[in-house]
Tab-separated table of C-alpha atoms in Angstrom:
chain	number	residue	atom	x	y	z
A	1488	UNK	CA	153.244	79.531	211.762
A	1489	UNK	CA	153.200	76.905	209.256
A	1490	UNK	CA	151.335	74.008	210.336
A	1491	UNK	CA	151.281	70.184	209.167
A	1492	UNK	CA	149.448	67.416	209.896
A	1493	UNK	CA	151.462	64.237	211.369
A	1494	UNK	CA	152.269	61.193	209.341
A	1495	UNK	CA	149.934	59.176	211.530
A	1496	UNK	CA	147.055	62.014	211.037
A	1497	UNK	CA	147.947	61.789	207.262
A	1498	UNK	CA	147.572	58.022	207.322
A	1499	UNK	CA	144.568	58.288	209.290
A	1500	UNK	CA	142.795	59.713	206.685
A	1501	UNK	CA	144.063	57.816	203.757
A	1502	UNK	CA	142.639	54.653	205.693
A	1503	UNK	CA	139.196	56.124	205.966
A	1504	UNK	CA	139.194	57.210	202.276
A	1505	UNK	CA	139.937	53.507	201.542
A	1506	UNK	CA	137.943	52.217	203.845
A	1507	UNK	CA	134.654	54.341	202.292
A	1508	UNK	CA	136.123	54.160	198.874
A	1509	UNK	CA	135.248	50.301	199.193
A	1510	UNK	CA	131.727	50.879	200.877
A	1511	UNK	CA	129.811	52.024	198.015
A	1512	UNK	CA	128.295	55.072	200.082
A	1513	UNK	CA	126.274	56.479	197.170
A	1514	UNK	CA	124.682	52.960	197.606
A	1515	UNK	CA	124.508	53.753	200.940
A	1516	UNK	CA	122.734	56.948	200.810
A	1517	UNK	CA	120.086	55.902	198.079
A	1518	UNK	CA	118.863	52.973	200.941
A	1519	UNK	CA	119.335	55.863	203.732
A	1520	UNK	CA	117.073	58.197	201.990
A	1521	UNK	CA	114.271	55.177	201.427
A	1522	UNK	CA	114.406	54.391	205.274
A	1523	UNK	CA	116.549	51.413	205.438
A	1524	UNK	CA	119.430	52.396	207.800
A	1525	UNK	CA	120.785	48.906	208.064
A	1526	UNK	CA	123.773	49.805	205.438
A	1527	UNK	CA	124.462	53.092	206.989
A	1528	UNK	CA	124.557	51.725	210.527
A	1529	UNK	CA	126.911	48.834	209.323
A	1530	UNK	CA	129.402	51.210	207.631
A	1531	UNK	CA	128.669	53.389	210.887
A	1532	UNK	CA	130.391	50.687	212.580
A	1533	UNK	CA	133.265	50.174	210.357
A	1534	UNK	CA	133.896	53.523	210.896
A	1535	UNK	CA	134.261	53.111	214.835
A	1536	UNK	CA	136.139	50.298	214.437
A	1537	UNK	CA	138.608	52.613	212.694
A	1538	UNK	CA	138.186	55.019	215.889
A	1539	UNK	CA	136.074	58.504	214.413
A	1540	UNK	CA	133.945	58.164	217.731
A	1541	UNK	CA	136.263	57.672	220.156
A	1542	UNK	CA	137.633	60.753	219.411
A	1543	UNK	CA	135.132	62.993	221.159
A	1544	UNK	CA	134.807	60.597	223.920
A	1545	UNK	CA	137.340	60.964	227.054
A	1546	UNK	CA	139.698	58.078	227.816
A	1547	UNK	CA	137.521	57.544	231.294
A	1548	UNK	CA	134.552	56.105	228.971
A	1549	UNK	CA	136.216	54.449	226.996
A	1550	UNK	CA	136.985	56.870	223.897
A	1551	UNK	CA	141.072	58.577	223.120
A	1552	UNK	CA	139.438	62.125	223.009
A	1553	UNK	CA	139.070	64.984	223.023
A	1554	UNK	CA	141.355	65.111	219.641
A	1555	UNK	CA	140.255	67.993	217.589
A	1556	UNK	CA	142.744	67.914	214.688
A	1557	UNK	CA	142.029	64.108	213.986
A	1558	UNK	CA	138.516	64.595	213.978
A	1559	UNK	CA	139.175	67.168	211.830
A	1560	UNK	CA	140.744	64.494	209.453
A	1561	UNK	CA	137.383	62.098	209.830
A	1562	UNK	CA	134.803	64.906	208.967
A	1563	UNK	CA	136.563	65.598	206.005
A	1564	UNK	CA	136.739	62.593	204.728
A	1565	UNK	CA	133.257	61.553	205.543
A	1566	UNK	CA	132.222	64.350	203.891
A	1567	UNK	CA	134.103	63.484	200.798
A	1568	UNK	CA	132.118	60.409	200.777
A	1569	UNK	CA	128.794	61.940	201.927
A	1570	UNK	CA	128.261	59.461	204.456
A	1571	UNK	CA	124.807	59.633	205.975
A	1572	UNK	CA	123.941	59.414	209.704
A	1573	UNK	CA	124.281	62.180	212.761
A	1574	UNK	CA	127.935	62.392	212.385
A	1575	UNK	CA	128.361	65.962	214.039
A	1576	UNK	CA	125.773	65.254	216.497
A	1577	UNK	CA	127.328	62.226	217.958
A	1578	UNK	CA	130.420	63.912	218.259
A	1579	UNK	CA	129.016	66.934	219.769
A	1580	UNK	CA	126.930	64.509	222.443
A	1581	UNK	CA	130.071	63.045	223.030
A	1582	UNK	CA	131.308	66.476	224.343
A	1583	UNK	CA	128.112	67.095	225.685
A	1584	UNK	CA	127.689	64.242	228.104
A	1585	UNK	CA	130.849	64.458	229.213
A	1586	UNK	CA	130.662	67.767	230.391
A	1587	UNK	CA	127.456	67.048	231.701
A	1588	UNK	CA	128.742	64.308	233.717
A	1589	UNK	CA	127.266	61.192	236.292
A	1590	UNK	CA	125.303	58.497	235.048
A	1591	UNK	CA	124.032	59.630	231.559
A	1592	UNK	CA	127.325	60.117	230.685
A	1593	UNK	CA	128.457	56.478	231.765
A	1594	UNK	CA	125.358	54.746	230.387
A	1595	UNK	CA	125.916	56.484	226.893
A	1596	UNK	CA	129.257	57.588	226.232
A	1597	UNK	CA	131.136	54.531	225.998
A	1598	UNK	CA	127.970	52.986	223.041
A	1599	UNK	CA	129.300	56.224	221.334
A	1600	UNK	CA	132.955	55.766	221.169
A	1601	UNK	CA	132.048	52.245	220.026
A	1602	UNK	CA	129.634	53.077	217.685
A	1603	UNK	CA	126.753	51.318	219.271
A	1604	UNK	CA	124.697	54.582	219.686
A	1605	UNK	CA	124.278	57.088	216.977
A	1606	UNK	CA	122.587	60.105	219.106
A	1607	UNK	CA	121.162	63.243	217.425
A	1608	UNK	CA	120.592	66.326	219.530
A	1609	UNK	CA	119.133	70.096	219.538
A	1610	UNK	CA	120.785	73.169	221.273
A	1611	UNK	CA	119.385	76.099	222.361
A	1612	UNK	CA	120.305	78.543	219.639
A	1613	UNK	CA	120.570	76.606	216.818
A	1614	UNK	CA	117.155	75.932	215.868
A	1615	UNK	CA	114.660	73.133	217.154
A	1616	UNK	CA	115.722	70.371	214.348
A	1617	UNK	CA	117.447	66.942	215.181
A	1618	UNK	CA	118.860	65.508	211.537
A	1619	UNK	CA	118.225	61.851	211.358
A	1620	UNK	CA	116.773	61.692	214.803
A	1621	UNK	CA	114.745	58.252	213.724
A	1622	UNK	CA	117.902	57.032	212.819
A	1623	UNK	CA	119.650	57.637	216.402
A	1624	UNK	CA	119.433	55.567	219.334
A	1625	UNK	CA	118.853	58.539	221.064
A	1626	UNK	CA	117.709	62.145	220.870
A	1627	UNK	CA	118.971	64.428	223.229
A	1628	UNK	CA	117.827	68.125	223.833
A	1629	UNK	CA	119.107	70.770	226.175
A	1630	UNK	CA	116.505	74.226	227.641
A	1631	UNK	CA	118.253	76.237	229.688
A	1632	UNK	CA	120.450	74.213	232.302
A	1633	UNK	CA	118.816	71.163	231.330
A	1634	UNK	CA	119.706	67.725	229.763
A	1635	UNK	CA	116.532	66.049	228.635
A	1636	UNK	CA	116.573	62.736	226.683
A	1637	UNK	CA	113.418	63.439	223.903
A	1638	UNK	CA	110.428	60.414	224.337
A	1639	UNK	CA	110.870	59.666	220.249
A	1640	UNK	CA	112.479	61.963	217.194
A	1641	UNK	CA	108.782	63.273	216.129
A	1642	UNK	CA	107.761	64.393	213.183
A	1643	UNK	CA	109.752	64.691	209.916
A	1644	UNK	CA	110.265	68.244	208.212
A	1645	UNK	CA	111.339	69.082	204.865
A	1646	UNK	CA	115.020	68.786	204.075
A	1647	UNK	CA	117.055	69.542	201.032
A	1648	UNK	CA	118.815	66.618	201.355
A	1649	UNK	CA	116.878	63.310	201.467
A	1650	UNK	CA	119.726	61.319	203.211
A	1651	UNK	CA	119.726	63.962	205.574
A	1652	UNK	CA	115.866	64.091	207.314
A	1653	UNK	CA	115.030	66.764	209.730
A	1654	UNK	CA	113.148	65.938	212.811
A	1655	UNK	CA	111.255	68.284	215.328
A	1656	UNK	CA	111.910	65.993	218.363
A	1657	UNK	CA	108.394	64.991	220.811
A	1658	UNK	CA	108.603	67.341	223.599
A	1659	UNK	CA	108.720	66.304	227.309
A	1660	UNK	CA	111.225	63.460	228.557
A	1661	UNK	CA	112.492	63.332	232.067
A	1662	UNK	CA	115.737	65.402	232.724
A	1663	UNK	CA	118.658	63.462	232.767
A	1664	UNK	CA	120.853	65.935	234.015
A	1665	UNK	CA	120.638	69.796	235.091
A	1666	UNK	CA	122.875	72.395	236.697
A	1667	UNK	CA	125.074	75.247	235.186
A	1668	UNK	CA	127.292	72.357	233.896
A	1669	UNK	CA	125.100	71.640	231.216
A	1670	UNK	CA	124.944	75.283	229.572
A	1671	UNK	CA	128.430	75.420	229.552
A	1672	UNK	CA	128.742	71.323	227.911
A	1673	UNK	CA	125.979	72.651	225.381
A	1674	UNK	CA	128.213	75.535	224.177
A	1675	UNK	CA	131.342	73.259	224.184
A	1676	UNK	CA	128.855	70.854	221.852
A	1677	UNK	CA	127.674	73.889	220.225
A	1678	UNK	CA	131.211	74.328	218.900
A	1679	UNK	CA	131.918	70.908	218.356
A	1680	UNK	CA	128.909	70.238	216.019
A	1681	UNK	CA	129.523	73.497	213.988
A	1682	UNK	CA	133.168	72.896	213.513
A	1683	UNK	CA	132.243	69.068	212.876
A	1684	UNK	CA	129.869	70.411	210.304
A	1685	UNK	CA	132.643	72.797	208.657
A	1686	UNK	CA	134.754	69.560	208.297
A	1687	UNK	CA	132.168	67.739	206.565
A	1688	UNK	CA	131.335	70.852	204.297
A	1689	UNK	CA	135.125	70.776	203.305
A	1690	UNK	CA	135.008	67.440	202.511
A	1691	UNK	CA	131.452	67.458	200.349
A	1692	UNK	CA	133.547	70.528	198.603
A	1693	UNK	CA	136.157	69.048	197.777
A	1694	UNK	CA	134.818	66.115	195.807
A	1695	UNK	CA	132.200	68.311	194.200
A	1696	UNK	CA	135.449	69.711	192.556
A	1697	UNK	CA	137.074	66.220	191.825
A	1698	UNK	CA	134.006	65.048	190.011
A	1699	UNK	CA	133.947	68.232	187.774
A	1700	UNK	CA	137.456	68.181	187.291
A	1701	UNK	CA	137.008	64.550	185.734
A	1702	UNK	CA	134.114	65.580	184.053
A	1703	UNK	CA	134.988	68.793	181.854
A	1704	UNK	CA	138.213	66.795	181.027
A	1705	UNK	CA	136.093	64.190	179.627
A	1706	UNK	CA	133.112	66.486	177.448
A	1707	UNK	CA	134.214	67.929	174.859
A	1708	UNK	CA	132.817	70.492	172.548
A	1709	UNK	CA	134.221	71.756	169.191
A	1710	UNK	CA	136.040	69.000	169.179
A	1711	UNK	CA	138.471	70.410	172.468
A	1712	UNK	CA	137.314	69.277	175.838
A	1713	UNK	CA	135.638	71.996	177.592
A	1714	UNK	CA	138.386	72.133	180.619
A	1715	UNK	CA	141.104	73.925	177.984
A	1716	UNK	CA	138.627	76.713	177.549
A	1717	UNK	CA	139.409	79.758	180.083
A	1718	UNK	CA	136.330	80.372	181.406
A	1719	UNK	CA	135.777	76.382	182.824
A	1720	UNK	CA	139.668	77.215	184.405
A	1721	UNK	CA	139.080	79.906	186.011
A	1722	UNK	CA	135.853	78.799	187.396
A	1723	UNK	CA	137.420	76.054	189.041
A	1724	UNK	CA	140.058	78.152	190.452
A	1725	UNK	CA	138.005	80.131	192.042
A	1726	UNK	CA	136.382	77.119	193.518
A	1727	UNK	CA	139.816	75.421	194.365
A	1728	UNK	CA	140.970	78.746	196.047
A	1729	UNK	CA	137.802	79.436	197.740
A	1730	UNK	CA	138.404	75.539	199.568
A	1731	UNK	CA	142.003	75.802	200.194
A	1732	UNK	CA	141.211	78.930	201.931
A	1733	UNK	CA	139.030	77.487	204.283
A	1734	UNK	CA	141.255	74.607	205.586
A	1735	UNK	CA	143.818	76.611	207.247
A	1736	UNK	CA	140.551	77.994	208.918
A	1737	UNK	CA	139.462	74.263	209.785
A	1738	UNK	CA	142.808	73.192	211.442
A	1739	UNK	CA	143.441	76.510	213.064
A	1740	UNK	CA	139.842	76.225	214.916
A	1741	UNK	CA	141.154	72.686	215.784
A	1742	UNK	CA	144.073	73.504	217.537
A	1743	UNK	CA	142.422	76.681	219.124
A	1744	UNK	CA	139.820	73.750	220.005
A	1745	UNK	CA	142.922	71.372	221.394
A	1746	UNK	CA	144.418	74.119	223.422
A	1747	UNK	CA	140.928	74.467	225.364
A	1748	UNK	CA	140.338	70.857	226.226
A	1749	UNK	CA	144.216	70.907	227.267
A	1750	UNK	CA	143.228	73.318	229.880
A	1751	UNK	CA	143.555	72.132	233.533
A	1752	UNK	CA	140.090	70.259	234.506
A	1753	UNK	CA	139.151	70.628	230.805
A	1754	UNK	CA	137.182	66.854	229.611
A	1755	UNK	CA	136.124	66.481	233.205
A	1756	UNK	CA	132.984	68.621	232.536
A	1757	UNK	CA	134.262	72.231	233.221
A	1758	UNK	CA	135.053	72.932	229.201
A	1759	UNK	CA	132.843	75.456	228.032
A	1760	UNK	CA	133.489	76.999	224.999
A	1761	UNK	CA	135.635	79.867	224.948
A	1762	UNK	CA	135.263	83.168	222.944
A	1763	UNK	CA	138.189	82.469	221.008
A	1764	UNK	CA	137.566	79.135	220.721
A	1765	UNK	CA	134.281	79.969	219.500
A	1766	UNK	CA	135.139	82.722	216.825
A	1767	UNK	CA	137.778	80.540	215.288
A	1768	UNK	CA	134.958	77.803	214.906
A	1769	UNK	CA	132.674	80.275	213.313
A	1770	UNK	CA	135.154	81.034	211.151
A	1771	UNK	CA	136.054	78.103	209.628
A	1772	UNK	CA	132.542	77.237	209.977
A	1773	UNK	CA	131.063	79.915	207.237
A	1774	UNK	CA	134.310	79.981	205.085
A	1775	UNK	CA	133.902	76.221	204.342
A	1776	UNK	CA	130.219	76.168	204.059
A	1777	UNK	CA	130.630	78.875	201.528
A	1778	UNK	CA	133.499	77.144	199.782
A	1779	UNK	CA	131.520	74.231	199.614
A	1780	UNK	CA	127.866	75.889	198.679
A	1781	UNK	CA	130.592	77.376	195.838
A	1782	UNK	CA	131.418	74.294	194.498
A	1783	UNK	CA	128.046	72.994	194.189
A	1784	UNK	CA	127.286	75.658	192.323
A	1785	UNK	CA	130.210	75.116	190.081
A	1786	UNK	CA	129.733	71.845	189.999
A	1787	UNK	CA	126.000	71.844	188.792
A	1788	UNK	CA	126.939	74.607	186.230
A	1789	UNK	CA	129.908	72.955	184.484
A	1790	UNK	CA	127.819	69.514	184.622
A	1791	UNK	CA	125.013	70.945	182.475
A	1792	UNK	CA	121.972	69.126	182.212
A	1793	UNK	CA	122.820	66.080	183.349
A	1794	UNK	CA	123.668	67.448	186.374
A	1795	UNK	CA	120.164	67.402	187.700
A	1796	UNK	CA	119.645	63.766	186.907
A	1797	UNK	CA	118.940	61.658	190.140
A	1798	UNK	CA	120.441	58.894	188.602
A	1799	UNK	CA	124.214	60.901	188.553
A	1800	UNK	CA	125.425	60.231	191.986
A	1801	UNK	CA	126.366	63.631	192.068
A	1802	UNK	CA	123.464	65.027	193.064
A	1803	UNK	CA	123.872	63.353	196.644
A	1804	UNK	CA	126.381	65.704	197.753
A	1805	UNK	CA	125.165	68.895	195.186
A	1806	UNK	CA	121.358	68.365	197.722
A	1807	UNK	CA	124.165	68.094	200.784
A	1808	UNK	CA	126.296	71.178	200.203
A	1809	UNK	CA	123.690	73.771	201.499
A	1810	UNK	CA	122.177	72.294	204.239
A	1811	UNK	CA	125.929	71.848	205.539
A	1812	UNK	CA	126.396	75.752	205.007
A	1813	UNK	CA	123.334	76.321	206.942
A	1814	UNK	CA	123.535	73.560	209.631
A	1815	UNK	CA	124.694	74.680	213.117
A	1816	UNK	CA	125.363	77.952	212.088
A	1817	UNK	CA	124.026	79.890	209.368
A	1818	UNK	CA	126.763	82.146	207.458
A	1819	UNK	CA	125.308	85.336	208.566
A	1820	UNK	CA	125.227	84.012	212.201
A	1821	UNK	CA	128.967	82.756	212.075
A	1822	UNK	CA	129.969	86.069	210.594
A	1823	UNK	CA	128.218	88.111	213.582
A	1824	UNK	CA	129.983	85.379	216.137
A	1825	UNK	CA	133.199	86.280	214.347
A	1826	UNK	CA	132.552	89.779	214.773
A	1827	UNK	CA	131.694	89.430	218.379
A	1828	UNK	CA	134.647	87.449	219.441
């Protein structure tokens, strides 16, 4: 099968790499990682002006979702940019809540299509960390068959990536919702976070590789720059391959993902997550966060020294491209689920 994106998916994302290409995002991320979220929320909104929200929000609250492929599109893009915030989270609690259902899906879904809530969220299974929960409007985490909405984001753990803070949220909180509904909307958000998170790993890949592209073309040594010698070509090859490989993977999970939430009472709360589904997610889930870990490692390597300066704003997305590979699904994990499915 050979498959294509649309013109208006193509288009779709060459409006959100202008859009961030004139938002200064490693700006962005240097006042995100001191604590002032004001910039970040205020390109947050741009971007839900330009619809990224909506699209994991059903039409009933006010969002064009579920669209899989064009979310695809977003992540990437965002992750091109590195743009901070709980971008896989909110898209994931946008699945969540709907599957979940009743009022704490009408109070906060439609804020989320709009972009006036950013939400962060734990699943069972994927470890007890929210990222950026004291950046979210709202923390959300799900035990068993329950929804509970977290009292405050708690304490801050260690993190890689300082525009991307880990947070242990405060236990207790009133359920807001319980039932076998919600274990089955927290492994449809399970899979929606992951392959979210692939998207953005993609994304952070694939301008690690731009920027060293630019920059061996620009150094030179022995008077040649250092991209005509072989060994810089066929290290970015290999990197190049290793990311072009994993987008087929991306866009095949997404229409595996598009053919489930076509299914007949599918985005009404009965989605689930199915095992295919779920495989293809994993997937495309460790074959990008490799490609991208890969390209950090390139990257940093073919930079030299300067590539551990904090003043090269390459460094924000070398510090993201692990913590991507790992989030939601570390590689050995994804493998087993792979395996399994």
């Amino acid at each position: 099968m050979r498959f294509l994106l649309t013109d208006e998916q193509r288009e779709f994302g060459r409006s959100l790499d202008a859009l961030l290409t004139a938002a200064d995002t490693p700006a962005v991320l240097r006042a995100w990682a001191a604590g002032d979220h004001g910039p970040g929320r205020a390109l947050w909104g741009r971007l839900a002006d330009a619809g990224v929200f909506a699209l994991a929000v059903p039409e009933a609250y006010g969002g064009v979702g579920p669209l899989p492929v064009e979310a695809a599109v977003a992540c990437v893009e965002l992750g091109r940019h590195a743009v901070p915030g709980p971008v896989a989270e909110t898209l994931a609690a946008g699945v969540l809540l709907a599957g979940a259902g009743g009022p704490v899906a009408e109070e906060w879904l439609p804020g989320i299509a709009s972009g006036a809530a950013a939400v962060s969220l734990t699943l069972e299974g994927y470890g007890p960390y929210a990222p950026d929960a004291d950046a979210a409007d709202a923390v959300f985490t799900v035990t068993g068959d329950e929804l509970r909405l977290a009292p405050g984001p708690g304490e801050p753990s260690a993190s890689a990536d300082p525009a991307r803070r880990l947070f242990r949220p405060e236990p207790g909180g009133a359920p807001v919702a319980k039932g076998p509904a919600i274990r089955a909307a927290a492994r449809a958000a399970g899979d929606t976070a992951a392959f979210a998170t692939a998207a953005l790993a993609l994304g952070c890949g694939e301008e690690l590789l731009r920027a060293t592209v630019a920059y061996v073309k620009q150094r030179t040594q022995f008077g040649v720059p250092v991209g005509s010698f072989q060994a810089v070509k066929h290290r970015l090859a290999d990197t190049l391959l290793g990311l072009e490989f994993a987008r087929p993977l991306l866009y095949g999970a997404a229409v595996e993902l598009a053919s489930e939430v076509s299914r007949p009472g599918a985005g009404t709360g009965s989605a689930e997550g199915s095992p295919g589904a779920g495989a293809a997610v994993a997937a495309a889930k460790v074959t990008a966060g490799e490609a991208g870990y890969a390209a950090a490692r390139t990257a940093l390597q073919l930079h030299g020294a300067i590539g551990y300066t904090e003043e090269l704003d390459l460094a924000w997305w070398l510090r993201r491209a692990r913590p991507l590979r790992d989030a939601w699904g570390t590689p050995s994990v994804c493998r087993a689920r792979v395996l399994a499915g």
